[in-house]
Amino acid sequence: MDHRPQAWGRPRDDVYGAYDHSYLQSGGPKQMTQSPVVTGTSVIGIKFKDGVILAADNLASYGSLARFTDVKRLRVFLGTSVVGFGGDVSDMQYLDRHLNELAIDESYEGGGAQEEHGEKGKLNAANLHTYLHKLMYRRRNDFDPLWNQVLVAGLDAAGKPHLSSVDLRGTAFTSPSLATGFGAALAQPIMRKYAATEEDAARLTRDQAVKVVQECMKVLYYRDARSLDKYSIAVVTKDGVELKEDEQLEKQSWAFAEQIRGYGTQTV
Amino acid sequence: MPPARAATGSATDRAEQSRAELSAQHRPECSPRFPIRALLSLAPPIDNTKEEGEEKADRGGAQTSIGTGYDLANSIFSPDGRNFQVEYAVKAVENGGTSIGIRCKDGVVLAVEKVVTSKLLKQGANKRIATVDRHLGVVYSGMIPDGRHFIDRARDESRSWRDTFKTPMPTADLASRMGGYMQAYTLYQSVRPFGITAIVGGFDSELEAAKYGGPFLYMIEPSGLYWGYYGAATGKGRQAAKAELEKLDLSGSGTLSLLDAVKEAARIIYVAHDDNKDKEFELEMSWISGADGPTKGLHQEVPKALREEAERLAKKSLEDEDDDDEKKDDDKMQE
Amino acid sequence: MFRNNYDNDSVTFSPQGRIFQVEYAAEAVKQGSVVVGIASKTHAVLVAIKRNAEELSSYQKKLFPIDENVGIAIAGLTSDARVLSNFMKQQCLGHRLTYGRNMPVRSLVDMIGSKAQVNTQHYGKRPYGVGLLVAGVDDQGPHLFEFQPSGMTEEMVAFAIGARSQMARTYLEKNLDAFASCGRDELVQHGLKALKESLVQDRELTVENTSVGIVGVGKAADGSTKVEPFKVYDGQEVNAFIESVADDKEAEAEAAPAGGSGMEVDDE
């Protein structure tokens, strides 16, 4: 028997045959992240008259397992913008720390100037989106993407509502309403009923917009198997960010489930 | 000269002599373009005409250093174990506007006297107290560009701490890292020491580390030496400022509140400026409280309204003192 | 020969705590021809005297655009200025690319300050032999900064550097209170008058030797603020500016002070 220390704890070749080392070697090129691990599902956002609303549920899934049920996926930046993260949660945490450093950079520039100039001169949501766009595109060109799609909500330089998206491929765009993941299929059609154009969005009141978002979160919970009925919602206006991280979906009705055939215990 | 010295027989003189002899034997070519080379030999210039008695008389004063050659490059020990270039850097600090820091029971206050060097400067636009991290602030006296460099480095340190440990940098660790950084600039002939003394204030979160949290204050000198303080002062008016700081109830279970500390800081800067009355100055102040205090654990500039109130009280207290002095003088006259 | 033993390099303190090499570099700034800068609530202007090496040679440029929102005036070693200018251009461009906005002027000036400081602390390096006036506009409005070879940077209301600049500074100090409310042309006129104070006897402002640079905050069509880009005026373009401060014009203005131009007239 082989008594050398490097053989300790290994299956004996004379019993099991030589170990097939090719198992873990692809032999191909070096590979970076191929898929996300712990994930968050949809983030949805809609503009209204005075600002933007963002919402996302508090679930982080491990595959189909509802692994963490109190994950905050909306992060405030400088008290003036909100970033909503869909996709890989560890990449979200990396980005969150990164944005925190960016925010500290901003605090270097004159503590006193703040009193005089308020938020003037600080990075706004449009600047933040440009930055995240460059970051994500760079990472995808390094073939080491951050596996997220994020929504950025806030105001632009002119003080107008700003809502935009950037994903792991570095694709960036803006729209009066936006949704990531399953939300793009389930929530976007609902939001477009109320805010198909910038003009429509500019007519929405805050209360109307909140209602639309609540409705969308409910539909997402009904239809998205990786979702949760606990969610966060952020309202961004010129007065700052109102973030509620412990919202509960209300007035759910599962009556429609009766109509669904092919699952469960039905016999017909 | 060396033989004459040998006669006195002191240890340092012997060392000097042996070095002089050494260098006399192996005196390197002295290139006029790089006169610094000559210093490597540690030799005082052979043709030094300075009288020995003269040198002896003022040993310990600034004159001790001049003409010996030991003060012409950084990282050189003089025979009695001093690095004169570091001492000269301290001189640069002593000419700068006064900076102070106060550590009281619920926070830290930093303040600086900014002498107005030109009427054309934009008022209040040129800040001298810098934020290093959310909870860390630095003020300094001396060469301002050196201070900017110090700040840049401090920000890098605190950022890399966050990257590594995923937690804000404790004030003590920042002081340690920056002390090390300053010290490194005393080690080589290829650099010069920092011409600043920096006061580092911070509030380590009680939420993240209940046992170790609280307000902290450190002062770092050009040599890299640093101590923790309850009240720290540097720059031109440091003597007067120190005298005032010592009167405050800070150490141990000190009772001074953060709000009162702001007012005291303003007053102390005004007192320290008093000897320099003819020059106008601006007062800049910042403060750091705990999470439940006025700055919510952040390093921030003292709000304008509070600063102006503190300045009003400071001026009043100075005037009252003057009145008292006059009264005393009057009393004396009457006697 | 050497003034003393302490002035041969920038890594040696004198017993008084001075660094002579840095002070000598500041002397190089005084060799350059004079430049003046002034900032108001809406504009920042730079004016300069250009010199030619000989009768038949061209005049050395003194004003340089850095980016849409920033320009500099130089006094001292032109080639050192070019190094700083290129660096500033790169930084501004980089900032515009990553954040989609104008570089804040103070950040930019701090960067060249840090760059210059390093040259005063390491053996084998020398301080820059040039001083700059940096005029720019950002979200907080117009700014004017002075940069010195020591790495010192300060924000000024108005300033002058270069040969015989003390006279110009005296003029600026005298008229300090008028600048904030000045319009762009008035600001240039103050600048040129300050420049005149520094001129050698028998010399005067001409279209050949005078440069004017202007940057400001303008109004866009929709009423929002936008940058009036930094523009350098040379040759015939400065004729009108020079005319407006011609000596006979001055006399005229003094004779009829009710002209309603709002222009501050020098009492002398």
Short mmCIF file of C-alpha atoms in Angstrom, two decimals, chain A residues 23-35 142-145 147:
data_model
loop_
_atom_site.label_atom_id
_atom_site.label_comp_id
_atom_site.label_asym_id
_atom_site.label_seq_id
_atom_site.Cartn_x
_atom_site.Cartn_y
_atom_site.Cartn_z
CA TYR A 23 -12.59 14.86 -14.62
CA LEU A 24 -12.07 18.42 -13.36
CA GLN A 25 -9.97 19.62 -16.28
CA SER A 26 -11.91 20.98 -19.16
CA GLY A 27 -8.78 21.37 -21.23
CA GLY A 28 -10.50 24.37 -22.79
CA PRO A 29 -9.72 28.04 -22.27
CA LYS A 30 -9.85 29.61 -18.79
CA GLN A 31 -13.45 30.19 -17.81
CA MET A 32 -14.90 32.87 -15.59
CA THR A 33 -18.44 33.02 -14.14
CA GLN A 34 -20.72 30.91 -16.30
CA SER A 35 -23.94 31.35 -14.34
CA ASP A 142 -13.04 41.10 -19.80
CA PHE A 143 -15.27 38.01 -20.11
CA ASP A 144 -15.85 38.35 -16.37
CA PRO A 145 -19.32 39.86 -16.16
CA TRP A 147 -24.23 38.79 -13.35
#
